[in-house]
Every structure is written in structure tokens, then in C-alpha cells.
Short mmCIF file of C-alpha atoms and ligand atoms in Angstrom, two decimals:
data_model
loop_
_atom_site.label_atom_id
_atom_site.label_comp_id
_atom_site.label_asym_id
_atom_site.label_seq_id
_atom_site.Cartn_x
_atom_site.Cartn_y
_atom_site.Cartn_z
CA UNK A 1 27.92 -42.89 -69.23
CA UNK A 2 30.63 -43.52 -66.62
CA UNK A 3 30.93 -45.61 -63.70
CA UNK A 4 32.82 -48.48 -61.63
CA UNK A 5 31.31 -51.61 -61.94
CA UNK A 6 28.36 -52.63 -64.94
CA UNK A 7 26.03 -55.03 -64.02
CA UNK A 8 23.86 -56.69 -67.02
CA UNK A 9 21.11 -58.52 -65.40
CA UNK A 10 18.60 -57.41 -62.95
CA UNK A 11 17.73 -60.44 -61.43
CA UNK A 12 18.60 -60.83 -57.47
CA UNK A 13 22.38 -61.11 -58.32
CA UNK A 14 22.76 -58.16 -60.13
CA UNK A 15 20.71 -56.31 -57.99
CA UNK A 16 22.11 -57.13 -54.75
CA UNK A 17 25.55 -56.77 -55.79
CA UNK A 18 24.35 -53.16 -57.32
CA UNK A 19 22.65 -52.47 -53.44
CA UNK A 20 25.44 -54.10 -51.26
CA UNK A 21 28.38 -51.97 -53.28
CA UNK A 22 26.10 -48.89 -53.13
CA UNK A 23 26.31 -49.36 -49.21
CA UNK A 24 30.36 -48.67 -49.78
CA UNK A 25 29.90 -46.05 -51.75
CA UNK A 26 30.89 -47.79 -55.05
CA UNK A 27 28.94 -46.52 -58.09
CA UNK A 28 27.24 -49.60 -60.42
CA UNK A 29 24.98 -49.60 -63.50
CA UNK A 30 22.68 -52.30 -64.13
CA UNK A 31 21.39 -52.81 -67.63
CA UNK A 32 18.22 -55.18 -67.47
CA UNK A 33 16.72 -56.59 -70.54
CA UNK A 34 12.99 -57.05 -69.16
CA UNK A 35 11.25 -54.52 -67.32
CA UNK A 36 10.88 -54.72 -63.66
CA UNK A 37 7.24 -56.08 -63.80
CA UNK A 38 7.87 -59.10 -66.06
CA UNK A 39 10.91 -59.42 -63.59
CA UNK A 40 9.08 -59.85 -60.60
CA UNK A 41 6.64 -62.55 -62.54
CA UNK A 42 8.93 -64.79 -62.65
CA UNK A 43 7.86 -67.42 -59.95
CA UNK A 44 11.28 -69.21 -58.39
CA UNK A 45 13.09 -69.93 -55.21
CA UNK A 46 11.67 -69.65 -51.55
CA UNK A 47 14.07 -70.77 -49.31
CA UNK A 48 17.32 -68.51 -48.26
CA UNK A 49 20.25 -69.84 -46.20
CA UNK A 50 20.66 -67.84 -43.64
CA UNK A 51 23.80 -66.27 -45.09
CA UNK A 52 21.68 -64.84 -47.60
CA UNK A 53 19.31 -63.19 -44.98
CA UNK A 54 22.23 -61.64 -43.67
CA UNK A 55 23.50 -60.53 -46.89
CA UNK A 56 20.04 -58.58 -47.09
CA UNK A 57 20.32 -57.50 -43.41
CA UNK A 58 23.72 -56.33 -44.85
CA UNK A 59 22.18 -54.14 -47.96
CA UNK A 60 19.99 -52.66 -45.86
CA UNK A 61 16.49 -54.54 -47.39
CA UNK A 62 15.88 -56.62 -45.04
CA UNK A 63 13.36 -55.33 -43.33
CA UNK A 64 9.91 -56.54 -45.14
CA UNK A 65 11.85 -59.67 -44.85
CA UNK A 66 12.54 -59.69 -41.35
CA UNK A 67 8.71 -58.80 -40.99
CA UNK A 68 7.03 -61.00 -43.44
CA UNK A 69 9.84 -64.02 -43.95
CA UNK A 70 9.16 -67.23 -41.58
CA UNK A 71 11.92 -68.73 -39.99
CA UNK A 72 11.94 -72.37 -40.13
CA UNK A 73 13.91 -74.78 -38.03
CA UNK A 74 13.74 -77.93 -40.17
CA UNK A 75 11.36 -79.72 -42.61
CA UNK A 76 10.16 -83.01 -43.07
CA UNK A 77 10.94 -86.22 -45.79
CA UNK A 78 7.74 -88.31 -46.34
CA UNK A 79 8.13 -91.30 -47.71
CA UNK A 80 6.35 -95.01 -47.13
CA UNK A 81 3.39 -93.66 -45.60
CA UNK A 82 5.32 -92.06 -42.81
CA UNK A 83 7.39 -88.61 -42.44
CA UNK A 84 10.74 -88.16 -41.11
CA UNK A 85 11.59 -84.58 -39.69
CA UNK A 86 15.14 -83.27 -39.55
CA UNK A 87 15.79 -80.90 -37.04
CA UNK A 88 18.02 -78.52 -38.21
CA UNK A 89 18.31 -75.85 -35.22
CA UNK A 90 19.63 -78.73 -32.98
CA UNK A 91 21.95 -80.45 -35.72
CA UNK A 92 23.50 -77.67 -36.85
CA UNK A 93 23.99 -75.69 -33.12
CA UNK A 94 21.20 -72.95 -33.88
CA UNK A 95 21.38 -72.22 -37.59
CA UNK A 96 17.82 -72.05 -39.92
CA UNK A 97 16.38 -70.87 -43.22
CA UNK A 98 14.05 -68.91 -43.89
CA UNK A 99 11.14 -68.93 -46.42
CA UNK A 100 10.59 -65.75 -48.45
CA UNK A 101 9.59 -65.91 -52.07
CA UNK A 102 12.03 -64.57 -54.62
CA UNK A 103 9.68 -62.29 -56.00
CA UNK A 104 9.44 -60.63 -52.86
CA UNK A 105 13.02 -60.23 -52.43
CA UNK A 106 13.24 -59.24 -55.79
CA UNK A 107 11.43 -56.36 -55.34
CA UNK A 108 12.35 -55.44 -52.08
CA UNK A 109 16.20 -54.73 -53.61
CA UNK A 110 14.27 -52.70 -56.92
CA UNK A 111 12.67 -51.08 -54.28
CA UNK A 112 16.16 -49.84 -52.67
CA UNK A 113 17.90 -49.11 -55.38
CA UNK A 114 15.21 -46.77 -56.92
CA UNK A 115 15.38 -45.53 -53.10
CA UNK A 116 18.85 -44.85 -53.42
CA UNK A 117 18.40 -43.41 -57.18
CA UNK A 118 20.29 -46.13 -58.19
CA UNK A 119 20.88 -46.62 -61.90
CA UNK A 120 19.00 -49.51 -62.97
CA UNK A 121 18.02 -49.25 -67.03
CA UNK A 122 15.15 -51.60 -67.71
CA UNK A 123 14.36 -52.80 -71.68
CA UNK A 124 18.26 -52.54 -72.34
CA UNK A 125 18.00 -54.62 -75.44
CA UNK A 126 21.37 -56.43 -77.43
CA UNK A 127 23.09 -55.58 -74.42
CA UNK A 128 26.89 -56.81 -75.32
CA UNK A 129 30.33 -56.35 -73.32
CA UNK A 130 33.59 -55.31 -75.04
CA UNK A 131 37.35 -54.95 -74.64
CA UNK A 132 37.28 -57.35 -71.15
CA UNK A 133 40.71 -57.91 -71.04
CA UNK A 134 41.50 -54.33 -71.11
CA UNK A 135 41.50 -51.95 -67.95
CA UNK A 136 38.66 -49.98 -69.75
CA UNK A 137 36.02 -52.56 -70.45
CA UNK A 138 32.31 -50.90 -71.69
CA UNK A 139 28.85 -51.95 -72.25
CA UNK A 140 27.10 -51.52 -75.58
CA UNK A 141 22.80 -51.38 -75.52
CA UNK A 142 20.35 -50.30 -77.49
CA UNK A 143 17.57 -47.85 -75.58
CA UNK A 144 14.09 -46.91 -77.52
CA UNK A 145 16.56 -47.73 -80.39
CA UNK A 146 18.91 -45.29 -79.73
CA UNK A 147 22.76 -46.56 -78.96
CA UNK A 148 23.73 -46.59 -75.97
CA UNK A 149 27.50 -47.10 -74.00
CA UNK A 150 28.80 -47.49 -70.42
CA UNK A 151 32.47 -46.90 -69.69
CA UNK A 152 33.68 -48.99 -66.45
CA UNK A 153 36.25 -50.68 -64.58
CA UNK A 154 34.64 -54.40 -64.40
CA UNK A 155 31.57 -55.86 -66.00
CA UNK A 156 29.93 -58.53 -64.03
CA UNK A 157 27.86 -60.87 -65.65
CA UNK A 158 24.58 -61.77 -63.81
CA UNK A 159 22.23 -62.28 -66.63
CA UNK A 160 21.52 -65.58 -66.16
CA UNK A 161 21.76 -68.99 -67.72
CA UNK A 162 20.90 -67.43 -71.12
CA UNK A 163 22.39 -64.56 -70.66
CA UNK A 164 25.09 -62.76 -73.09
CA UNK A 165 28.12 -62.68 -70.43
CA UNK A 166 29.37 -66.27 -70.33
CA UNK A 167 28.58 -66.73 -74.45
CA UNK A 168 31.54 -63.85 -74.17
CA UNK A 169 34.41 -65.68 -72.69
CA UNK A 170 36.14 -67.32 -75.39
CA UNK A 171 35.28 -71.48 -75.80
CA UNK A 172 38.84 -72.43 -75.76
CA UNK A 173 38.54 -71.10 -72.02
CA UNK A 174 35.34 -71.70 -70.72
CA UNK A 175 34.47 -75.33 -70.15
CA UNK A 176 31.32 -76.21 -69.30
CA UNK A 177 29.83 -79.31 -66.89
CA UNK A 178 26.24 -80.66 -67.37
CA UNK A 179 24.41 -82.87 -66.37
CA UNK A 180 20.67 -83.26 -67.51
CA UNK A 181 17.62 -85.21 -65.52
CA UNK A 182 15.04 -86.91 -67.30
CA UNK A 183 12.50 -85.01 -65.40
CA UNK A 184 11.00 -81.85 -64.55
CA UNK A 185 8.83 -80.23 -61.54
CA UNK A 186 5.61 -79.05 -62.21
CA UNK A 187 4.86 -76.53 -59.88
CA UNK A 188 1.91 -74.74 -58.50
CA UNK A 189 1.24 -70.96 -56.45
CA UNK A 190 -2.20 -71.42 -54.81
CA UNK A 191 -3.99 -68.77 -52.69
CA UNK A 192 -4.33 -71.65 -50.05
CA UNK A 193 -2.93 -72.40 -46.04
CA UNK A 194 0.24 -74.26 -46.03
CA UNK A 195 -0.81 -78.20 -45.85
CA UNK A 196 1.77 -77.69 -42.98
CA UNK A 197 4.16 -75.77 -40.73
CA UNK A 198 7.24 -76.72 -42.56
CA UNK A 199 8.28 -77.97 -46.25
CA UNK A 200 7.29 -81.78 -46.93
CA UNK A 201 9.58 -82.98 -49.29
CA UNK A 202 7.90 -86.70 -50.73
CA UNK A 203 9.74 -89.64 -52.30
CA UNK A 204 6.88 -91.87 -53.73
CA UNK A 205 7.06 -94.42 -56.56
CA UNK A 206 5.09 -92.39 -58.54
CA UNK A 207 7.35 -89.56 -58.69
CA UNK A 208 8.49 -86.30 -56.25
CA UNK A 209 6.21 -84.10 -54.27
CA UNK A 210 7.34 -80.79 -52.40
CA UNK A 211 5.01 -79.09 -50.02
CA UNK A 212 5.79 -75.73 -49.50
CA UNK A 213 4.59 -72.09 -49.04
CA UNK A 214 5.54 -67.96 -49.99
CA UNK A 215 3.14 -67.42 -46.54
CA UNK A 216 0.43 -68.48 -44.25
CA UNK A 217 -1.93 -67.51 -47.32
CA UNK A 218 -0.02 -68.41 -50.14
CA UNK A 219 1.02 -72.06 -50.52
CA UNK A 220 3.81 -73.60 -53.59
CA UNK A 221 3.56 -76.86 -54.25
CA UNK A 222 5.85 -79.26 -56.96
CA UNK A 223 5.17 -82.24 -58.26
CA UNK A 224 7.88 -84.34 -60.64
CA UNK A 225 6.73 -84.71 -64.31
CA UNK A 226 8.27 -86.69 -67.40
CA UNK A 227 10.43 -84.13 -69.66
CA UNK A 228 8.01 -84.82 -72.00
CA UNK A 229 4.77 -83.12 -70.31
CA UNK A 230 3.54 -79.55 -71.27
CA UNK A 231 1.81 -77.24 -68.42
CA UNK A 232 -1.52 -77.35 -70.68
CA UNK A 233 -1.18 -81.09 -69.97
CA UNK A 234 -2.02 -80.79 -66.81
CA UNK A 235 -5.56 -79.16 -65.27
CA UNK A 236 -5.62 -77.90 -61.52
CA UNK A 237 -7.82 -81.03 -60.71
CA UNK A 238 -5.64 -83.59 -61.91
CA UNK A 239 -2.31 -81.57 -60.44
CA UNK A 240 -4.25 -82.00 -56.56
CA UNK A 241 -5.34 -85.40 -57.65
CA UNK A 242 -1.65 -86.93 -58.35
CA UNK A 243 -0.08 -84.56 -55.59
CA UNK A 244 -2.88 -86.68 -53.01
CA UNK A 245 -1.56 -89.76 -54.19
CA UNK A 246 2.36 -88.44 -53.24
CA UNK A 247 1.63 -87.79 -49.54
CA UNK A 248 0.79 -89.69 -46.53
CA UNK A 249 -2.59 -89.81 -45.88
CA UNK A 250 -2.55 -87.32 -42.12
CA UNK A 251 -1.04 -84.75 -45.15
CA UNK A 252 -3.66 -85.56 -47.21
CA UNK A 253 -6.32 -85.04 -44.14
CA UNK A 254 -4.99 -81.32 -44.00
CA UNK A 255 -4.55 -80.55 -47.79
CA UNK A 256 -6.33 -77.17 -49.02
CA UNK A 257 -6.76 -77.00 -52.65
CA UNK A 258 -7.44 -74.14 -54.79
CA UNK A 259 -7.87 -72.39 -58.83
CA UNK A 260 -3.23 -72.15 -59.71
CA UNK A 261 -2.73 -68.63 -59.62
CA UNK A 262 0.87 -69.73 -61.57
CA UNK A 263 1.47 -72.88 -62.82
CA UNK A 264 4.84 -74.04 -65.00
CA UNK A 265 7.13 -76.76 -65.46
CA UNK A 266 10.85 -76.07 -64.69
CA UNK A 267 13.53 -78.14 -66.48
CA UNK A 268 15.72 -80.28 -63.58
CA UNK A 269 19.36 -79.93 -64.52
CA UNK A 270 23.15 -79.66 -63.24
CA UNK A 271 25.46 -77.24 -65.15
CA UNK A 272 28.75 -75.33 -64.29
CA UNK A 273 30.67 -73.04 -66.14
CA UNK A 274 34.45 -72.51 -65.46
CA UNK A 275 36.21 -70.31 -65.03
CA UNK A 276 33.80 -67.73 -63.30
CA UNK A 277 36.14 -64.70 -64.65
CA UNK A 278 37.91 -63.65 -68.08
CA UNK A 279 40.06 -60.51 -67.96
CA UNK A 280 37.52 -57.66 -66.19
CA UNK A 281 34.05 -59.81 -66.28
CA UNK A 282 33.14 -61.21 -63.10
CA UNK A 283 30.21 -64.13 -64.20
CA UNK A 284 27.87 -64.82 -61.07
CA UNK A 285 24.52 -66.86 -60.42
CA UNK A 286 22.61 -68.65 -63.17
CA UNK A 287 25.34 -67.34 -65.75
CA UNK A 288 27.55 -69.68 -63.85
CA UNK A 289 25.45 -72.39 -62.30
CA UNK A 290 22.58 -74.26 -62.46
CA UNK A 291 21.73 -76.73 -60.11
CA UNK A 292 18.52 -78.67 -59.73
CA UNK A 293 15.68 -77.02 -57.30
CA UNK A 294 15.30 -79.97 -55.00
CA UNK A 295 18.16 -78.49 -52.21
CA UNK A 296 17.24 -75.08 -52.89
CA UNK A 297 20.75 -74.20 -53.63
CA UNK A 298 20.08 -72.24 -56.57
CA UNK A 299 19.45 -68.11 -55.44
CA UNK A 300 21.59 -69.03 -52.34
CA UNK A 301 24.58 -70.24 -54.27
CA UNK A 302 24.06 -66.90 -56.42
CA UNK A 303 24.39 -65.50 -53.29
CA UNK A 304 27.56 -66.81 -51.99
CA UNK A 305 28.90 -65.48 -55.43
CA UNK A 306 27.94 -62.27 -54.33
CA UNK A 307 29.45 -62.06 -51.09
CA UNK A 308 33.00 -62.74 -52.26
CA UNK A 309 32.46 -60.19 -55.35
CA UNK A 310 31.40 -57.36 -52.89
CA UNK A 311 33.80 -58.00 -50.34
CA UNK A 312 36.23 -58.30 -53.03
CA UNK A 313 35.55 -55.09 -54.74
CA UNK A 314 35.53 -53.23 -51.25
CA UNK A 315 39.25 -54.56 -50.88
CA UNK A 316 40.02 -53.12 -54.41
CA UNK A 317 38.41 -49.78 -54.26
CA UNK A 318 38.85 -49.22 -50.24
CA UNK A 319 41.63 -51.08 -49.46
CA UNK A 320 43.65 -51.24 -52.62
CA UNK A 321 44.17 -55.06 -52.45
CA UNK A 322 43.16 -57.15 -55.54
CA UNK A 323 43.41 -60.69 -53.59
CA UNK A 324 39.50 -61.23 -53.48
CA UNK A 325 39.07 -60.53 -57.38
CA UNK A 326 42.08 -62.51 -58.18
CA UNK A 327 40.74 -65.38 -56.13
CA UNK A 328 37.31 -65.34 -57.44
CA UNK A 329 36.60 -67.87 -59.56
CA UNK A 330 38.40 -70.69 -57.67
CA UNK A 331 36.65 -69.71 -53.91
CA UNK A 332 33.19 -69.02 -55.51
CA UNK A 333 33.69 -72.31 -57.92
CA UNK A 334 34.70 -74.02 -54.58
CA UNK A 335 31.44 -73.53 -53.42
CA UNK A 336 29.21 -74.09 -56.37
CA UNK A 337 30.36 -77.42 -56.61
CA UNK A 338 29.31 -78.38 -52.95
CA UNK A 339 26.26 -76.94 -53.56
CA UNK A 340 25.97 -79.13 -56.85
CA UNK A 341 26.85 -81.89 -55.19
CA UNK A 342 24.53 -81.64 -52.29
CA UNK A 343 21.79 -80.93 -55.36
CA UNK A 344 22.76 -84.10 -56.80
CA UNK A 345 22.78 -86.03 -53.64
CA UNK A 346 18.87 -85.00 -52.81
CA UNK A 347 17.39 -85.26 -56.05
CA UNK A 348 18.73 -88.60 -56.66
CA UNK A 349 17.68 -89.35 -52.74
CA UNK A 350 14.07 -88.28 -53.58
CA UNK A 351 13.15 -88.72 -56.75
CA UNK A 352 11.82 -91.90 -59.29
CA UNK A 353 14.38 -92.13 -61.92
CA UNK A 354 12.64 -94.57 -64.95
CA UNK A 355 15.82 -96.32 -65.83
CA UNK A 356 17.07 -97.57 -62.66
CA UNK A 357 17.24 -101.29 -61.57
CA UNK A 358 15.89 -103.01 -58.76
CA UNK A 359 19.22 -102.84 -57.18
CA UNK A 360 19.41 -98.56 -57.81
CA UNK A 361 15.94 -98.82 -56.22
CA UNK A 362 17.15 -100.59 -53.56
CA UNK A 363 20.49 -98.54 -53.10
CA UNK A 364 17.89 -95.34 -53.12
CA UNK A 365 15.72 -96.64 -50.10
CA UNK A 366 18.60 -97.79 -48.12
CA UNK A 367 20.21 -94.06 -48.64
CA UNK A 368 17.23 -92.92 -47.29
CA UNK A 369 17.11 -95.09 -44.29
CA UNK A 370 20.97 -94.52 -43.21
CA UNK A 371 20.42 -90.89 -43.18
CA UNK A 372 17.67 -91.03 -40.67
CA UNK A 373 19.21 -93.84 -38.81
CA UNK A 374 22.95 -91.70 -38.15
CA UNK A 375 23.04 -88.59 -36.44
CA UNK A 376 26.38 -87.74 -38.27
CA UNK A 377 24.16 -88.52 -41.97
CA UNK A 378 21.23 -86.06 -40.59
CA UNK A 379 24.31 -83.34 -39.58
CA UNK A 380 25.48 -83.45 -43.06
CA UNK A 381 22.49 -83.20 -44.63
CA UNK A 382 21.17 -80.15 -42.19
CA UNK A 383 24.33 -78.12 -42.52
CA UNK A 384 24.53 -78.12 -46.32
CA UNK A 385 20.69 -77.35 -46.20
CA UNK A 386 21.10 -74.22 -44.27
CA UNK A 387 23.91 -73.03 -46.18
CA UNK A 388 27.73 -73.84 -45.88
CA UNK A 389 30.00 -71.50 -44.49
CA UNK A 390 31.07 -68.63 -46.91
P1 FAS B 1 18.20 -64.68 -63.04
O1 FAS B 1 18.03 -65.57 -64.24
O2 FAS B 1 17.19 -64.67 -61.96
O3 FAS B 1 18.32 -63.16 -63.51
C1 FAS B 1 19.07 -62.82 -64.67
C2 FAS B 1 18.48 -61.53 -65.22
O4 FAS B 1 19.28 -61.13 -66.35
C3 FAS B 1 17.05 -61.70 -65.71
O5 FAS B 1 16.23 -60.71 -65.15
C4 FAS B 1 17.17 -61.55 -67.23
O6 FAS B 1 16.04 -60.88 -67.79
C5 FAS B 1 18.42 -60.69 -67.37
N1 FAS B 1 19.11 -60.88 -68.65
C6 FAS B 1 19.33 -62.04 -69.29
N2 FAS B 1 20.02 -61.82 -70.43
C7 FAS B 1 20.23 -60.48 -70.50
C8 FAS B 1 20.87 -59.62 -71.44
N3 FAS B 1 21.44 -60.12 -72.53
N4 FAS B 1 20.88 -58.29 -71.20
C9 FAS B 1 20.31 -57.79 -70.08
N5 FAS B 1 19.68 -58.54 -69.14
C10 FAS B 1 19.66 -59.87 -69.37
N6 FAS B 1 16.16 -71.74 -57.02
C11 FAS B 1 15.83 -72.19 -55.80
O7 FAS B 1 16.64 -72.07 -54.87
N7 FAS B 1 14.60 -72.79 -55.58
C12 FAS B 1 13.67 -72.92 -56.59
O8 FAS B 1 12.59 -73.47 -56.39
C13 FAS B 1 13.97 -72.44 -57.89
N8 FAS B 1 13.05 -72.54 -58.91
C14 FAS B 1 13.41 -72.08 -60.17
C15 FAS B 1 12.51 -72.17 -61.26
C16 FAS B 1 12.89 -71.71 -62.55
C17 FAS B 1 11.91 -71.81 -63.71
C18 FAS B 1 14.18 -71.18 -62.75
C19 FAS B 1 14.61 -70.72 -64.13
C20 FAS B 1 15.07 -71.08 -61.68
C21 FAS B 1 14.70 -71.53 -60.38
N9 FAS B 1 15.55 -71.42 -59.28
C22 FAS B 1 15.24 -71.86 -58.05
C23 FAS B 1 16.84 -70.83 -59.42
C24 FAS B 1 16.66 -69.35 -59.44
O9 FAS B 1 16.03 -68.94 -58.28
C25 FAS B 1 18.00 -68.74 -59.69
O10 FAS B 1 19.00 -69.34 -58.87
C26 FAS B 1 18.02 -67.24 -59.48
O11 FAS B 1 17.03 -66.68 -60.30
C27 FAS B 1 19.42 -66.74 -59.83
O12 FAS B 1 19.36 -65.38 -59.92
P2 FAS B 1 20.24 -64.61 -61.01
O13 FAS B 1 21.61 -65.16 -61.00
O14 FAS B 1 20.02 -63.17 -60.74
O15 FAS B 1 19.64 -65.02 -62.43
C1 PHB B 2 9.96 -73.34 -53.23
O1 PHB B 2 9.26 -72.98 -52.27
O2 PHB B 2 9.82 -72.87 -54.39
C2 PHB B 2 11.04 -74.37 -53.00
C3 PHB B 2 11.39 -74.69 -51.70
C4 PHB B 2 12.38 -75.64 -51.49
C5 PHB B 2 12.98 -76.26 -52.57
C6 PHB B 2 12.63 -75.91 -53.88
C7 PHB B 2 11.65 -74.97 -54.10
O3 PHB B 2 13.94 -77.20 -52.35
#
């Protein structure tokens, strides 16, 4: 098989990337390990900057989106009893996020790409890339056991943090950046109403809560958990019970509980991977990045990685310029690292770290009280919420 650009991973990098360069007319093949079902199982992000919504707008899926997504204007930080809202229409001059579960937009780009007969190859097992410093790089997979190859002209890597693509760039090149939190969130899906209108993110001594919600119907909630727990650990009782004793008590009052229709602990951590191209593979997303969930920067800084590599392959194959692929790595690494650092900044803002001092405690609670005593601090935090400019 022939085409222009492979894609192994079919996660929502690969698969917008595969939807936004079918829009231009340029040909992709995604190779997926999983099939599309235990895909679309995989419980993650809800919150998309509004760059990413446009992104969608741009592929032409956005329209369950635009129907079922909720725009939100701000959310709130609870903390000593009380909760703080920042307003981020006003601070940021108009700009908002909007919540729409992964899964959903997950599916909604399968959905186009099968519209578009799109070649998407599910259960593509010991996928591996080859020759990437030539001009004729190819993609070697097993199908139903039979070998399988794909001729192109770039491979992009969006498989993920444990993915094949980045293990391919050689270690005297790649250097990696990590750094690892002695925590984890334990997180909830519950056929319930939203405790509230908006996210509730909750510092308390006894560790971080997050409120939030896929829909008026389906409500997500997070709780943070020692490294050391396991999800059979914890019973849907005693989840609601310690999540209680995280929120104010008017949050509390409004609480509906309900059986976990998923429940899982994610692993917090920080990790980069530089630089985000060798020879003809293009890395983007998790195979790149990791950051921890608390700013929900994770899908939206895969999706800044995907704006730059389709606007960068439309220069190549439409306009014949190769300045967007040959400034990859440093503009999308440009903005990974704000997004880490903005990652960094909230989850050490919010949550109970065991080995810190009095004084780190006390360093913690001031942080917390500057930014919702400066206009300027609540501007900063607002625009790197809603997304940073592209
Ligand atoms: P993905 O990992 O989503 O997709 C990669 C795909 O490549 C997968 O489908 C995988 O099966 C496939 N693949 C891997 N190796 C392959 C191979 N060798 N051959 C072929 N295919 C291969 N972000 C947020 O913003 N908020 C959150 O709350 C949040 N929660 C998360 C919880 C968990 C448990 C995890 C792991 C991540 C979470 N994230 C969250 C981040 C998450 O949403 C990622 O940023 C997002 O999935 C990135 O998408 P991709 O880059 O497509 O990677
Ligand atoms: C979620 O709804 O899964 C979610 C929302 C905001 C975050 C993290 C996770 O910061």
C-alpha cells in the first residue's frame, strides 16, 4: 500500500490529523493497534480549549459537538470552606472551553473518517517504522498474521506514551524530561446531575477533589489517592464518602451519588520528549508529552501539535514550502512546555504533597490567596486555561 502521510495510532491525534489533511485532499493511513471499541473505552479528558473546538469545526466533526458540548465560561477553586470562581469570559476578553468527553470526540472523528472511506486499519499488531531518514520511509504490521507494508512520504507518530514511534528515534538524540508525583487521581463516571454548573476544582488537607461532568446526565468526578492505592481499594461508598469530606458543605448539600459506571486510577506525571522529529517521523501527543490532568492540558496540547503538523503539511504538498515541517519540533515544543508548566503550577497549587514543610504549606496557601487577590494573577491563570494562542 501507497500513500502520503502514515499515521500509527488512532487515538484523537492520529485521527484528527488523518480528518483535517483529508479536508486538503492529502491521502493518510492510520494503523491502530486496538480496535475502535476498546478505543472509545478508554475514559480521559473533558475539557477542550477552544482552539481545539475550532480545529474540529475545521475537520468538519464538529457538529454533535456543537450540539451536545457545553460551553463554559469559568469554573470554580474551593478551598477553606469557601469557593472562589474565576471568570474566564471577562478575563480573557470573550474566550471559553468547552466540556465534551474524549470518548465522544473520539468517535465523532472514527465516525468521519469511515464517512470519508478513510483508511483506518484497526488490530495492526507489531506495527514498526523503517528507513526515517530516507525520503521513502514505510510502515511494517502484521494483519490476521499476514505481513503487511505501507510506502509513504512521512510517518507521524501518535501512538501514545507507550507507543513504538518515539522508542524509534535513536537515544543519543532523544532526551527525555520527567518529572513524577507521588500521587494519583482516582476517578469516577456516574450516571448522576452535575453537583454543579461548572467544574469545582478542591484543595483540602486531605487531598484533591475535581467536580466535573461529560453532560447534564453524566457526571466525572476525581479524587487524589497515594501511588500506592489500587481501584479494588476503593468501593463506590467510600469514594462519595472521602469526596464529601473534600467539598464545602453548600457542594455537599447538592451532591448526587450513584453505582461508578468506570472507575480507575490515573498515574499524575510530567514528561517531555525532545526533539519532536527525526528524519521523516513527525512524534505528536502522548508520544511526546505527558503532563498531569489537573490543567487539562493534555488532549489540547495534542492538539496544538496537530495544528502546526496540518498546516505544515498543506504548505509542503500545496504550497511547496517545507518551513512548517522544518520548524516543528521547536514551535510545537514551545508550546508543550507552557502547557507543562501551567500543569505544574496547578497541581502543585491544589494538591497535598506528603513531604512538604510547614513553610511549603504555607507558600501553597499564600499562592492561592495572591491569585484571587490580583486581577493580573486571575488573567494568567484564565488565559493559559482556555488555551494559549497557537
Ligand atoms: P492516545 O494514547 O490517546 O492514543 C494513542 C493510540 O495509539 C492509542 O489508541 C493506542 O492504542 C495506539 N497505539 C499505541 N501503540 C501503538 C502501536 N505500537 N501501534 C499502533 N497503535 C498504537 N487529558 C486531559 O486533558 N484531561 C484528563 O482528565 C485526562 N485524563 C487522562 C487519563 C488517563 C488514564 C490517560 C492515560 C490520559 C489522560 N489524559 C487527560 C490525557 C489524554 O487525554 C491524552 O492527552 C490524549 O489521549 C492524547 O491523545 P493521543 O496523543 O492520541 O494519545
Ligand atoms: C475531566 O472532566 O475528566 C477533567 C476536567 C478537567 C481537568 C481534568 C479532568 O482538569
Amino acid at each position: 500500500m501507497k500513500t502520503q502521510v502514515g499515521i500509527i495510532g488512532g487515538g484523537p491525534s492520529g485521527l484528527l490529523l488523518s480528518q483535517l489533511l483529508h479536508v486538503r485532499g492529502i491521502e493518510t493511513v492510520l494503523l491502530e493497534k486496538h480496535t475502535r471499541e476498546y478505543v472509545l473505552g478508554r475514559i480521559r479528558a473533558g475539557v477542550l480549549e477552544h482552539g481545539f473546538v475550532d480545529l474540529m469545526r475545521e475537520a468538519n466533526c464538529a457538529e454533535r459537538m456543537d450540539i451536545e458540548g457545553e460551553i463554559h465560561d469559568g469554573f470554580e477553586i474551593a478551598h477553606d470552606g469557601i469557593r472562589d470562581r474565576l471568570d474566564l469570559k471577562t478575563l480573557t476578553g470573550g474566550d471559553t472551553v468547552m466540556v465534551y468527553g474524549q470518548t465522544e470526540l473520539t468517535r465523532d472523528l472514527y465516525d468521519a473518517r469511515a464517512g470519508a472511506d478513510g483508511i483506518v486499519i484497526h488490530n495492526a499488531m507489531n506495527v514498526q517504522p523503517h528507513d526515517l531518514k530516507s525520503d521513502a520511509p514505510y510502515l511494517t504490521y502484521e494483519l490476521d498474521g499476514e505481513a503487511q507494508r505501507v510506502d509513504c512520504e512521512f510517518i507521524i507518530g501518535a501512538d501514545g506514551y507507550h507507543g513504538v514511534s518515539r522508542q524509534s528515534i535513536p537515544k543519543d538524540i532523544l532526551k527525555e524530561y520527567e518529572r513524577v508525583y507521588p500521587f494519583g487521581w482516582l476517578g469516577v463516571l456516574s450516571e448522576t446531575k452535575p453537583v454543579s454548573p461548572e467544574l469545582i476544582y478542591a484543595k483540602h488537607e486531605r487531598g484533591f477533589a475535581l467536580c466535573s461532568m461529560r453532560s447534564q446526565v453524566l457526571s466525572r468526578y476525581y479524587i487524589q489517592v497515594p501511588l500506592s492505592d489500587k481501584v479494588e481499594d476503593w468501593s463506590d461508598d467510600m469514594f462519595w464518602e472521602e469526596l464529601k469530606r473534600r467539598l464545602p458543605d453548600d457542594v455537599v448539600a447538592n451532591l448526587v451519588t450513584g453505582p461508578s459506571v468506570e472507575k480507575s486510577i490515573a498515574p499524575v506525571r510530567s514528561f517531555v520528549a525532545e526533539p519532536m522529529r527525526y528524519g521523516n517521523l513527525f512524534l505528536a501527543g502522548d508520544a511526546a508529552h505527558i503532563v498531569p490532568p489537573t490543567g487539562a492540558r493534555g488532549l489540547n496540547s495534542a492538539a496544538s501539535d496537530i495544528q502546526y503538523l496540518y498546516h505544515a503539511f498543506v504548505d509542503h504538498y500545496l504550497n511547496n514550502d517545507d518551513s512548517g515541517l522544518d520548524g516543528y519540533s521547536a514551535k510545537a515544543l514551545a508550546r508543550v512546555w507552557k502547557a507543562q508548566r501551567f500543569s505544574w503550577w496547578m497541581t502543585t497549587l491544589l494538591h497535598t504533597f506528603p513531604e512538604n514543610s510547614g513553610y511549603d504549606n504555607k507558600l501553597q496557601a499564600t499562592d492561592l490567596a495572591y491569585l484571587f487577590s490580583s486581577e493580573s494573577a486571575m488573567k494568567s491563570m484564565a488565559e493559559n486555561y482556555v488555551g494559549l494562542p497557537y
